Coordinates of C-alpha atoms and ligand atoms in Angstrom, one line a residue:
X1 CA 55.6 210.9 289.4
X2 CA 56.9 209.9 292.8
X3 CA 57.0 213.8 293.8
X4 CA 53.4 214.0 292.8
X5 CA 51.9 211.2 294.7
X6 CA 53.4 212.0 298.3
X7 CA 51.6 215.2 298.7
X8 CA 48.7 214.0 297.4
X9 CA 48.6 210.9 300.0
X10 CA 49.8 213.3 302.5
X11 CA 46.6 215.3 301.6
X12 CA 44.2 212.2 301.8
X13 CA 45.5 211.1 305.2
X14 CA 44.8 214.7 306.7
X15 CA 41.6 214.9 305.0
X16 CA 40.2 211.5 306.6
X17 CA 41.7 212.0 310.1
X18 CA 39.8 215.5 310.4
X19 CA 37.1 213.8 309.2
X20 CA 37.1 211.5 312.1
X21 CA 37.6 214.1 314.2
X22 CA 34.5 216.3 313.4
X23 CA 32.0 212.7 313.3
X24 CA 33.4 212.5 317.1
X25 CA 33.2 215.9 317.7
X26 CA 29.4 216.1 316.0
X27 CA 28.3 212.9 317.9
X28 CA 29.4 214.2 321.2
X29 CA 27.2 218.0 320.0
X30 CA 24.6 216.6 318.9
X31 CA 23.4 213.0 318.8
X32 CA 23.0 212.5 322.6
X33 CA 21.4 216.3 323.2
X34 CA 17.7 216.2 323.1
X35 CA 16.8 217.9 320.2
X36 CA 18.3 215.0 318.0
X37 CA 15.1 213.5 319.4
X38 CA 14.1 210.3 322.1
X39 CA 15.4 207.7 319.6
X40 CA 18.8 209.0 319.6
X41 CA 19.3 208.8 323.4
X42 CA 20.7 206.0 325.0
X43 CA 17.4 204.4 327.0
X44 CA 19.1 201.6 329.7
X45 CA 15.5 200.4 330.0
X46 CA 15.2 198.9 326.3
X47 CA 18.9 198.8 326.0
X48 CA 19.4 195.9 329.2
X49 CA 15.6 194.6 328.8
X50 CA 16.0 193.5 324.8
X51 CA 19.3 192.2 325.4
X52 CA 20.8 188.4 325.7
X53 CA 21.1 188.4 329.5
X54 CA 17.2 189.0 330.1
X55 CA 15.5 186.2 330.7
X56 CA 13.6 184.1 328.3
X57 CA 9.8 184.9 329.6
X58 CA 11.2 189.1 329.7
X59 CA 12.8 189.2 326.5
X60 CA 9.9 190.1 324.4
X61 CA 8.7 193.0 326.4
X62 CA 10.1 195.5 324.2
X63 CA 9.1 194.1 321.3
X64 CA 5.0 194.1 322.2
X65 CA 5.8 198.0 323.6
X66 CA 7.0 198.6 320.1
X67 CA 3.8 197.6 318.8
X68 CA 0.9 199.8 320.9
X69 CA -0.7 202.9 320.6
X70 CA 1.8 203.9 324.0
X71 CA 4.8 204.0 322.1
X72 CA 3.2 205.9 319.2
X73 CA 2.3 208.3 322.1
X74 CA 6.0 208.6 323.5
X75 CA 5.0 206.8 326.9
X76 CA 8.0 205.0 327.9
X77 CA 8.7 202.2 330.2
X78 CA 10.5 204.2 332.6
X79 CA 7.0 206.8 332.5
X80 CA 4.7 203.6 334.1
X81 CA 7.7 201.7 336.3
X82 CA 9.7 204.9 337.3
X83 CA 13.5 204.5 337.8
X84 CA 16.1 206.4 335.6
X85 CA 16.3 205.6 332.0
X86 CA 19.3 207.4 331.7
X87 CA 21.7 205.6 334.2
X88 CA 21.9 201.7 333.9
X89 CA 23.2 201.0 337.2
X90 CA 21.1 202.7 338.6
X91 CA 18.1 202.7 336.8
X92 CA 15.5 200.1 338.8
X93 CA 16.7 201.7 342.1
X94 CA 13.8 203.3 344.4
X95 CA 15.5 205.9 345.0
X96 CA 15.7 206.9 341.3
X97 CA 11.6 206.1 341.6
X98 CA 11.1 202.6 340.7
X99 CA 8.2 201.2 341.4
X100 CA 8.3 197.8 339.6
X101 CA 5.4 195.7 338.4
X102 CA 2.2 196.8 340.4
X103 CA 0.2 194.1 342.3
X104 CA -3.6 193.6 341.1
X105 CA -5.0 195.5 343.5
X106 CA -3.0 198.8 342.9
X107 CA -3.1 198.7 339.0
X108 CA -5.8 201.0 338.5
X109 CA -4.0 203.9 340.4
X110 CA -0.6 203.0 338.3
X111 CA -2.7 203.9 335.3
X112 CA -4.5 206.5 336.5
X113 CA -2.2 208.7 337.5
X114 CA -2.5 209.6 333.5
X115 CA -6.1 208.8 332.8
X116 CA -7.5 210.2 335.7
X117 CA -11.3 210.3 334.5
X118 CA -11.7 206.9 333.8
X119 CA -10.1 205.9 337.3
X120 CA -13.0 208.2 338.9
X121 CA -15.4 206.5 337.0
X122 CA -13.6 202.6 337.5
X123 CA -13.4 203.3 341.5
X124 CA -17.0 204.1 341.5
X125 CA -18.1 201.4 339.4
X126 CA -19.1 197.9 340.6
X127 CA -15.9 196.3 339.3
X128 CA -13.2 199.1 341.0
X129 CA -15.3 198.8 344.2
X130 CA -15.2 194.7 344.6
X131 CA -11.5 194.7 343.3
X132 CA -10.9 196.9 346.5
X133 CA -13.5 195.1 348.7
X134 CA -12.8 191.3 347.3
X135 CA -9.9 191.3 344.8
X136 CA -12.4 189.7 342.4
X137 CA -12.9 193.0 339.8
X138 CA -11.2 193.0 336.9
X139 CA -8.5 196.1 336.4
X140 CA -6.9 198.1 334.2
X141 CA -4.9 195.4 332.3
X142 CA -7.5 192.0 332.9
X143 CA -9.5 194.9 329.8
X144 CA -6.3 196.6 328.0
X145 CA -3.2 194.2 328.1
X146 CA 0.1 195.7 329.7
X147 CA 2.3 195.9 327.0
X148 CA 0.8 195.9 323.8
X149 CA -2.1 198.3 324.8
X150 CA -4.1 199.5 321.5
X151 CA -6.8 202.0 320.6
X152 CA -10.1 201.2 322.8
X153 CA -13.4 200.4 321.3
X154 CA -16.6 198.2 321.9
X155 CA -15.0 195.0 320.3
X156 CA -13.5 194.8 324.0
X157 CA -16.7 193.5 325.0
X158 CA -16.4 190.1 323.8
X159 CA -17.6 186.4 325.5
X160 CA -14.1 185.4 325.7
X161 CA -13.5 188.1 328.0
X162 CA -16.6 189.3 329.6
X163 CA -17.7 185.6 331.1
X164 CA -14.8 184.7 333.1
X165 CA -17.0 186.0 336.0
X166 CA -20.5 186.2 335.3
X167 CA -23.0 186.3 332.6
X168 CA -22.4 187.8 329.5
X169 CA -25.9 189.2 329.6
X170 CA -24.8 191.7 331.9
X171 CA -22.2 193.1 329.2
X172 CA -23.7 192.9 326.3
X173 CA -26.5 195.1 328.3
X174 CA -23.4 197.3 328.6
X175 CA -22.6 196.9 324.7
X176 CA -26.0 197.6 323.6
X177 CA -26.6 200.9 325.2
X178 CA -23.3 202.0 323.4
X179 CA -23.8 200.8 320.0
X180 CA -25.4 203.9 318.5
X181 CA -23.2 206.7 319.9
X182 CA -20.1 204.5 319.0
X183 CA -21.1 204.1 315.6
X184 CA -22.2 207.6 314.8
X185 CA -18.9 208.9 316.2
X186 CA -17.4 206.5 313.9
X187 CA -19.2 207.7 311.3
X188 CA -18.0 211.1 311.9
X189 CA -14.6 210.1 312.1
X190 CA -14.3 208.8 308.4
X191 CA -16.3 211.6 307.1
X192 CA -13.9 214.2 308.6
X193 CA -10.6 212.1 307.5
X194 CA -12.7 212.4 304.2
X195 CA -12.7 216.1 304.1
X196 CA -9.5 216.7 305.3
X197 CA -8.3 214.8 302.2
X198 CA -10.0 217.4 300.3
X199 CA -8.3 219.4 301.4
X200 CA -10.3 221.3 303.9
X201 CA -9.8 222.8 307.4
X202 CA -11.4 220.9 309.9
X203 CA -9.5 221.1 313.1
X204 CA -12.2 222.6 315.1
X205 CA -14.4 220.1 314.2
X206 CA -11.8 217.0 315.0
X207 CA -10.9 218.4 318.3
X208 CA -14.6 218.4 319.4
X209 CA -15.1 214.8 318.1
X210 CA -11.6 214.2 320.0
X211 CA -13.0 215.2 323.7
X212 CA -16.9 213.6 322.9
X213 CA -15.1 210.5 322.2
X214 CA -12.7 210.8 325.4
X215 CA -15.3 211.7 327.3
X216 CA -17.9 208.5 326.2
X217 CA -15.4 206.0 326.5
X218 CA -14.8 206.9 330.2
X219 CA -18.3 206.3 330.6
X220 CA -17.8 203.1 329.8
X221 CA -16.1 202.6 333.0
X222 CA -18.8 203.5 335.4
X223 CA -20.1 199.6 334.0
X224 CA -23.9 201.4 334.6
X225 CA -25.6 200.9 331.3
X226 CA -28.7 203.2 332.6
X227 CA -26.6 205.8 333.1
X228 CA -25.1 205.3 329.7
X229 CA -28.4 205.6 328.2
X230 CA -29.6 208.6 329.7
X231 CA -26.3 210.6 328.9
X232 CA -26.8 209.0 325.1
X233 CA -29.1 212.3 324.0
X234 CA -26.7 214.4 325.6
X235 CA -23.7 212.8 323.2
X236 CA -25.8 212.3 320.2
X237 CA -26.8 216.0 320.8
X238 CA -23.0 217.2 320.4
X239 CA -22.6 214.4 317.5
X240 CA -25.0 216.4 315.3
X241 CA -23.6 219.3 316.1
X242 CA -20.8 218.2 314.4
X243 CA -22.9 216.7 311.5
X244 CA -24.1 219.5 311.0
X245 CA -20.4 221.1 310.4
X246 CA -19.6 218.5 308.2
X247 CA -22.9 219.2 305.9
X248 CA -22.2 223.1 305.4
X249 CA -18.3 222.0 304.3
X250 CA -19.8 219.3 301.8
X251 CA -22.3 222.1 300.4
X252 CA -19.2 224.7 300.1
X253 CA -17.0 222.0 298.0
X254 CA -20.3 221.5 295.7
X255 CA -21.0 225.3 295.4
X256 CA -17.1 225.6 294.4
X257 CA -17.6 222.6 291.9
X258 CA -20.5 224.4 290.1
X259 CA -18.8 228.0 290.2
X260 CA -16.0 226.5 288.4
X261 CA -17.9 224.6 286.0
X262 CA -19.6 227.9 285.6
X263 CA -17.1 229.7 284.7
X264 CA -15.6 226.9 282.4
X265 CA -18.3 227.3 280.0
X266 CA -18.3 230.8 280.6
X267 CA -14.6 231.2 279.0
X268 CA -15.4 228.5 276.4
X269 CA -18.9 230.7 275.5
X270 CA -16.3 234.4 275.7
X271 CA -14.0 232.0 273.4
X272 CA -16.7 230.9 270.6
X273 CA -17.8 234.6 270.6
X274 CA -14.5 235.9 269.9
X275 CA -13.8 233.4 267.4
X276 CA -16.8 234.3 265.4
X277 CA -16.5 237.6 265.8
X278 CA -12.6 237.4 264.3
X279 CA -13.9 235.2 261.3
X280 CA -16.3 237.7 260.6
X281 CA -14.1 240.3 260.8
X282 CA -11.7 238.6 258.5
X283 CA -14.4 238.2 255.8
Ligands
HEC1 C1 1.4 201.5 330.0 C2 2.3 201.2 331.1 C3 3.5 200.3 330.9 C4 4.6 200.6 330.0 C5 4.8 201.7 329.1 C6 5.5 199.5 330.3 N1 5.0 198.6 331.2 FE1 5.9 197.0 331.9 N2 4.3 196.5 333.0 C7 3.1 197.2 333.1 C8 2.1 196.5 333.9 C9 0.7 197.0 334.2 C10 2.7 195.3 334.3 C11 2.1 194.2 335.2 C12 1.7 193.2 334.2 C13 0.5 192.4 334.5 O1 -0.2 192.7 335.5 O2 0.1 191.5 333.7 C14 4.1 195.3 333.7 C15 5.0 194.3 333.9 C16 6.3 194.3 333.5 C17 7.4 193.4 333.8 C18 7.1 192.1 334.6 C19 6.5 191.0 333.8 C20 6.1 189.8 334.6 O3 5.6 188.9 333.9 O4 6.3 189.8 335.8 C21 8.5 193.7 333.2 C22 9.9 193.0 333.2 C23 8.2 195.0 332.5 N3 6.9 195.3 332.7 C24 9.1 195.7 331.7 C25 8.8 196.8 330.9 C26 9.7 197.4 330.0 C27 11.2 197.0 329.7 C28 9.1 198.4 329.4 C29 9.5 199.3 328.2 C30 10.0 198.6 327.0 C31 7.7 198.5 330.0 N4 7.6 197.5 330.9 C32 6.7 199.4 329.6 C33 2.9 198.5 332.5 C34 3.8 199.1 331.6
HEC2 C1 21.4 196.5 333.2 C2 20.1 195.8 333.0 C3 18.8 196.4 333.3 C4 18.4 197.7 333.2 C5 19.2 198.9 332.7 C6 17.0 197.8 333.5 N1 16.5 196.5 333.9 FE1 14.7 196.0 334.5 N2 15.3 194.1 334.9 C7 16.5 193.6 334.7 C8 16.6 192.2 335.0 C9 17.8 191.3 334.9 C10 15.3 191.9 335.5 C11 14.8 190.5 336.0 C12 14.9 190.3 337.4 C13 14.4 189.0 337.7 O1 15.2 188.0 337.5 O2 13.2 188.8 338.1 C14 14.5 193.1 335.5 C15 13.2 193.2 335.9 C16 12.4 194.3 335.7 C17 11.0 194.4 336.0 C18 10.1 193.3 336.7 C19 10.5 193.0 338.1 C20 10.1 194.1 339.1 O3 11.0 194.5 339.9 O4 9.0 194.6 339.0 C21 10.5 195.7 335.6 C22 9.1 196.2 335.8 C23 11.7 196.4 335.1 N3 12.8 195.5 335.1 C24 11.6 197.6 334.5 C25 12.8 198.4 334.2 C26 12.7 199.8 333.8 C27 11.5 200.6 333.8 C28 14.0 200.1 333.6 C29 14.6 201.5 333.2 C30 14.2 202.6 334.1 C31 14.9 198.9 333.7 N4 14.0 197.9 334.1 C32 16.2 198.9 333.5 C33 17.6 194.3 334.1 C34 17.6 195.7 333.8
HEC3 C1 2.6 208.2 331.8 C2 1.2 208.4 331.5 C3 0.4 207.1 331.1 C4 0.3 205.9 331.9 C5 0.9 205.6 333.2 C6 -0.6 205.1 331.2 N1 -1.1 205.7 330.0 FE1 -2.4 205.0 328.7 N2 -2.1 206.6 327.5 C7 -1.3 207.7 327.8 C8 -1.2 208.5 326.6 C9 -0.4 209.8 326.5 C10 -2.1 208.0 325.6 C11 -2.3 208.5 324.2 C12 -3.3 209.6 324.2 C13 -4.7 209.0 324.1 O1 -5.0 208.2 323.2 O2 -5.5 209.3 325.0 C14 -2.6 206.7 326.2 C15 -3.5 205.9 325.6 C16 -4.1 204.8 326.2 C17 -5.2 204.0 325.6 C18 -5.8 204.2 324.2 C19 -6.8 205.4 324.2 C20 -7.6 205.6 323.0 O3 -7.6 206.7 322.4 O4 -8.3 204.6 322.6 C21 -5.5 203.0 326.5 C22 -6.6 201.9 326.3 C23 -4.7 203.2 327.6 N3 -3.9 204.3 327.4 C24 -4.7 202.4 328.7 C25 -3.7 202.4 329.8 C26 -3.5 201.4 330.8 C27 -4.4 200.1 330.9 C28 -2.5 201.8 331.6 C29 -1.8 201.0 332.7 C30 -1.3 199.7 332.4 C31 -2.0 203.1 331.1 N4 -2.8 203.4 329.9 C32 -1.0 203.8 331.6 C33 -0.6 207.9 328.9 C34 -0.5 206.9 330.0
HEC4 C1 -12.3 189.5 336.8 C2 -13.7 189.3 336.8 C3 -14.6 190.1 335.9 C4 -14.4 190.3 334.5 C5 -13.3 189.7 333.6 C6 -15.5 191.1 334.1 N1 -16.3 191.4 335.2 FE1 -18.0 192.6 335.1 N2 -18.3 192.3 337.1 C7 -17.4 191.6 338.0 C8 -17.8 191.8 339.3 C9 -17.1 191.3 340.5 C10 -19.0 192.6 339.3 C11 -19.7 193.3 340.5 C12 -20.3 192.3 341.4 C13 -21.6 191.8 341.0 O1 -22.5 192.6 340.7 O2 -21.7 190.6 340.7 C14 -19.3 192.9 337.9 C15 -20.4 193.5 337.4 C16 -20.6 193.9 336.1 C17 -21.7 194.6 335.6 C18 -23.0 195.0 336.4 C19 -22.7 196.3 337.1 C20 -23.9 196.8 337.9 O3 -23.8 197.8 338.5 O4 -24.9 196.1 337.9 C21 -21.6 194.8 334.3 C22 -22.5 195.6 333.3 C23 -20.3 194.2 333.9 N3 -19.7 193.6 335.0 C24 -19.7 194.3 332.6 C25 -18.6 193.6 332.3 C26 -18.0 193.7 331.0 C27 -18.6 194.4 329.8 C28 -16.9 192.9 331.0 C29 -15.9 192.6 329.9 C30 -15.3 193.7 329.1 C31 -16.7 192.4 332.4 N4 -17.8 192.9 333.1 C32 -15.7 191.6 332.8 C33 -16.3 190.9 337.6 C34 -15.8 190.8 336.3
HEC5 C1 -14.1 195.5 332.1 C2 -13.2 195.9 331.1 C3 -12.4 197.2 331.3 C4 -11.7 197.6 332.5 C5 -11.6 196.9 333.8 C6 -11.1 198.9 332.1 N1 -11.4 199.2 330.8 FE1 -10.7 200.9 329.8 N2 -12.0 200.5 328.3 C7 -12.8 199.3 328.2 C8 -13.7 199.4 327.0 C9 -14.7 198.4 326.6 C10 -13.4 200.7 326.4 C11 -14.0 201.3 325.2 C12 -15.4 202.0 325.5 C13 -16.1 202.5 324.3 O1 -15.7 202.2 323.2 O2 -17.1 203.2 324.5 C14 -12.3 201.3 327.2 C15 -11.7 202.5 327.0 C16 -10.6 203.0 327.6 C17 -9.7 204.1 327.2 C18 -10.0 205.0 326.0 C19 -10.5 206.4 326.3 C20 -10.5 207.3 325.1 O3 -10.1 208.4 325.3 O4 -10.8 206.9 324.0 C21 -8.7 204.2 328.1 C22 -7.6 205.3 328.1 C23 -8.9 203.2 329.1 N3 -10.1 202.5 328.8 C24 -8.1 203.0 330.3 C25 -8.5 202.2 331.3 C26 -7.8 202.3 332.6 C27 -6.7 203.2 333.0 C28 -8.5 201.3 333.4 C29 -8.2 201.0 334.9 C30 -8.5 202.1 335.8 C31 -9.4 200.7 332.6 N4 -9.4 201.3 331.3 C32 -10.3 199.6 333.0 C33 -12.8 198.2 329.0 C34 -12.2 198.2 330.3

């Protein structure tokens, strides 16, 4: 018994030390190279920022990130504040391109280095122009948030935010002229998630709705509800193009439904006939 137990301890022992050796050996090959993905790399930016030595007011930072339409996106802390995600000594240092949490005033250029439309249109717009002039325009985040930034729509325009410096006559003005275009495009939206679950092709067709949809909610921006409702034909123009898209896919499914029904009692018809035909070929 005794000679048969040694080897095989001998055997386990080997067996669970090379094991070690190829989890170090596949961690250092592949979990830190970035095909495993962003998740698997170290980031010193969440890393330092969710940890016990931030302080209190900090702390949650991450957390709210977690939750927007950013992180869904992939656009990481270190892609709005700079500095080096990768090294944590080093990683708020200017020289690594920090540039730490921007000032009022220079917010709308820290976002707009990626949405560069809507900073055209908020620079030429009564709100970017007294923000430069007075410091009294809302920017980028008074609108949006920071952290927690989510899908824009019209529900932005609310009292609670709109009145802390005038009226909100003037924005529901704003609202108003963008009701009906918002609404049809949503309309279009749940219509093509509806065929798609049909099961048919409608990328074109999404990627138009895609830019028509980028494109209005710049407009927004410009804060100039006359201009909003002379470019509404224009967008409601493209909008039924689209509709119209959307119609000739709905008649296809229906011409497929009464095909097949078609043929259905077609093969039941062929299968009566050859029944009788057998009986009477029996008798
Ligand atoms: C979409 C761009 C964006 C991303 C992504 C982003 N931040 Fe920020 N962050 C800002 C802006 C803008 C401010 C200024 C806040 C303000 O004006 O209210 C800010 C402020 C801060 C502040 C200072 C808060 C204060 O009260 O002074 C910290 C700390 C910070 N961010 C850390 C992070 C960390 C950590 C991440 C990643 C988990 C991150 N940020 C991701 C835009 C961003
Ligand atoms: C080793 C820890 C550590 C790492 C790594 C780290 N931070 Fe920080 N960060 C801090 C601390 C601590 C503070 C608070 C400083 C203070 O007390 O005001 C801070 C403050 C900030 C602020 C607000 C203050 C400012 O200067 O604008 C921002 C924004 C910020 N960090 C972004 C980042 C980003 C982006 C990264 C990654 C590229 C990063 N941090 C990496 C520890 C860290
Ligand atoms: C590094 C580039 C980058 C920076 C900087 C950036 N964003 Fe974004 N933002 C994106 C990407 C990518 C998306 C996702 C694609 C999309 O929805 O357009 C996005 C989406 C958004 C959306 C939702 C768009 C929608 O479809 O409804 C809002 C709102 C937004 N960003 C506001 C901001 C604000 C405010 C700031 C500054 C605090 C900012 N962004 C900074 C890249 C960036
Ligand atoms: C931080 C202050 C502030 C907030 C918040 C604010 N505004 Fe304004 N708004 C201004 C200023 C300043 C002006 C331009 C100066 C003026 O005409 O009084 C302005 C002007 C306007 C105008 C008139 C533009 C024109 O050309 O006649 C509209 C429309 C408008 N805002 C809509 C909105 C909407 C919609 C919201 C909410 C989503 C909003 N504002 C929130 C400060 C603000
Ligand atoms: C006065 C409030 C306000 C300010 C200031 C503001 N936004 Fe917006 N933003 C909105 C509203 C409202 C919408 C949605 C418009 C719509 O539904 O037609 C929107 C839409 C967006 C979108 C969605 C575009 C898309 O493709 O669907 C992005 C991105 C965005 N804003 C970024 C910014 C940036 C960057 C700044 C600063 C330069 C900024 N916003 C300033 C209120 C604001």
């Amino acid at each position: 018994m005794k000679y048969f137990l040694l080897p095989l301890i001998i055997i386990f022992a080997l067996a669970s030390s090379a094991n070690a050796g190829y989890r170090e050996a596949f961690e250092k090959e592949f979990l830190y190279k970035s095909w495993g993905g962003e998740e698997l790399e170290v980031n010193a930016c969440i890393e330092c920022h969710s940890s016990n030595i931030m302080k209190p007011e900090f702390q949650d930072i991450p957390n709210q990130w977690k939750m927007s339409w950013h992180y869904q996106n992939s656009v990481m802390c270190h892609d709005c504040h700079g500095g080096d995600y990768k090294d944590a000594t080093m990683s708020m240092s200017h020289q690594r391109g920090f540039v730490g949490t921007p000032k009022p005033a220079d917010t709308p250029q820290f976002c707009g280095k990626c949405h560069i439309g809507i900073l055209r249109n908020y620079l030429e717009s009564g709100h970017g122009k007294s923000l430069q002039s007075t410091g009294k325009g809302p920017n980028c985040v008074t609108c949006h948030g920071s952290h927690n930034i989510q899908k824009a729509s019209i529900e932005i325009i609310n009292e609670g935010r709109c009145t802390k410096c005038h009226s909100y006559e003037r924005a529901q003005i704003m609202k108003q002229a963008l009701f009906a275009t918002e609404n049809k495009m949503k309309e279009i939206e749940s219509q093509l998630a509806n065929l798609k679950a049909k099961g048919m092709y409608v990328g074109a067709e999404n990627r138009e709705l895609f830019s028509t949809q980028a494109e209005f909610h710049a407009l927004f921006h410009t804060i100039d509800a006359d201009l909003v409702k002379q470019r509404t034909d224009e967008f409601m123009r493209r909008l039924n193009a689209i509709d119209a898209k959307i119609k000739e896919s709905l008649d296809e499914i229906h011409f497929r439904k009464n095909f097949s029904t078609f043929l259905m009692l077609l093969f039941i018809g062929l299968g009566v006939v050859v029944g009788l035909l057998s009986k009477t070929y029996k008798d």
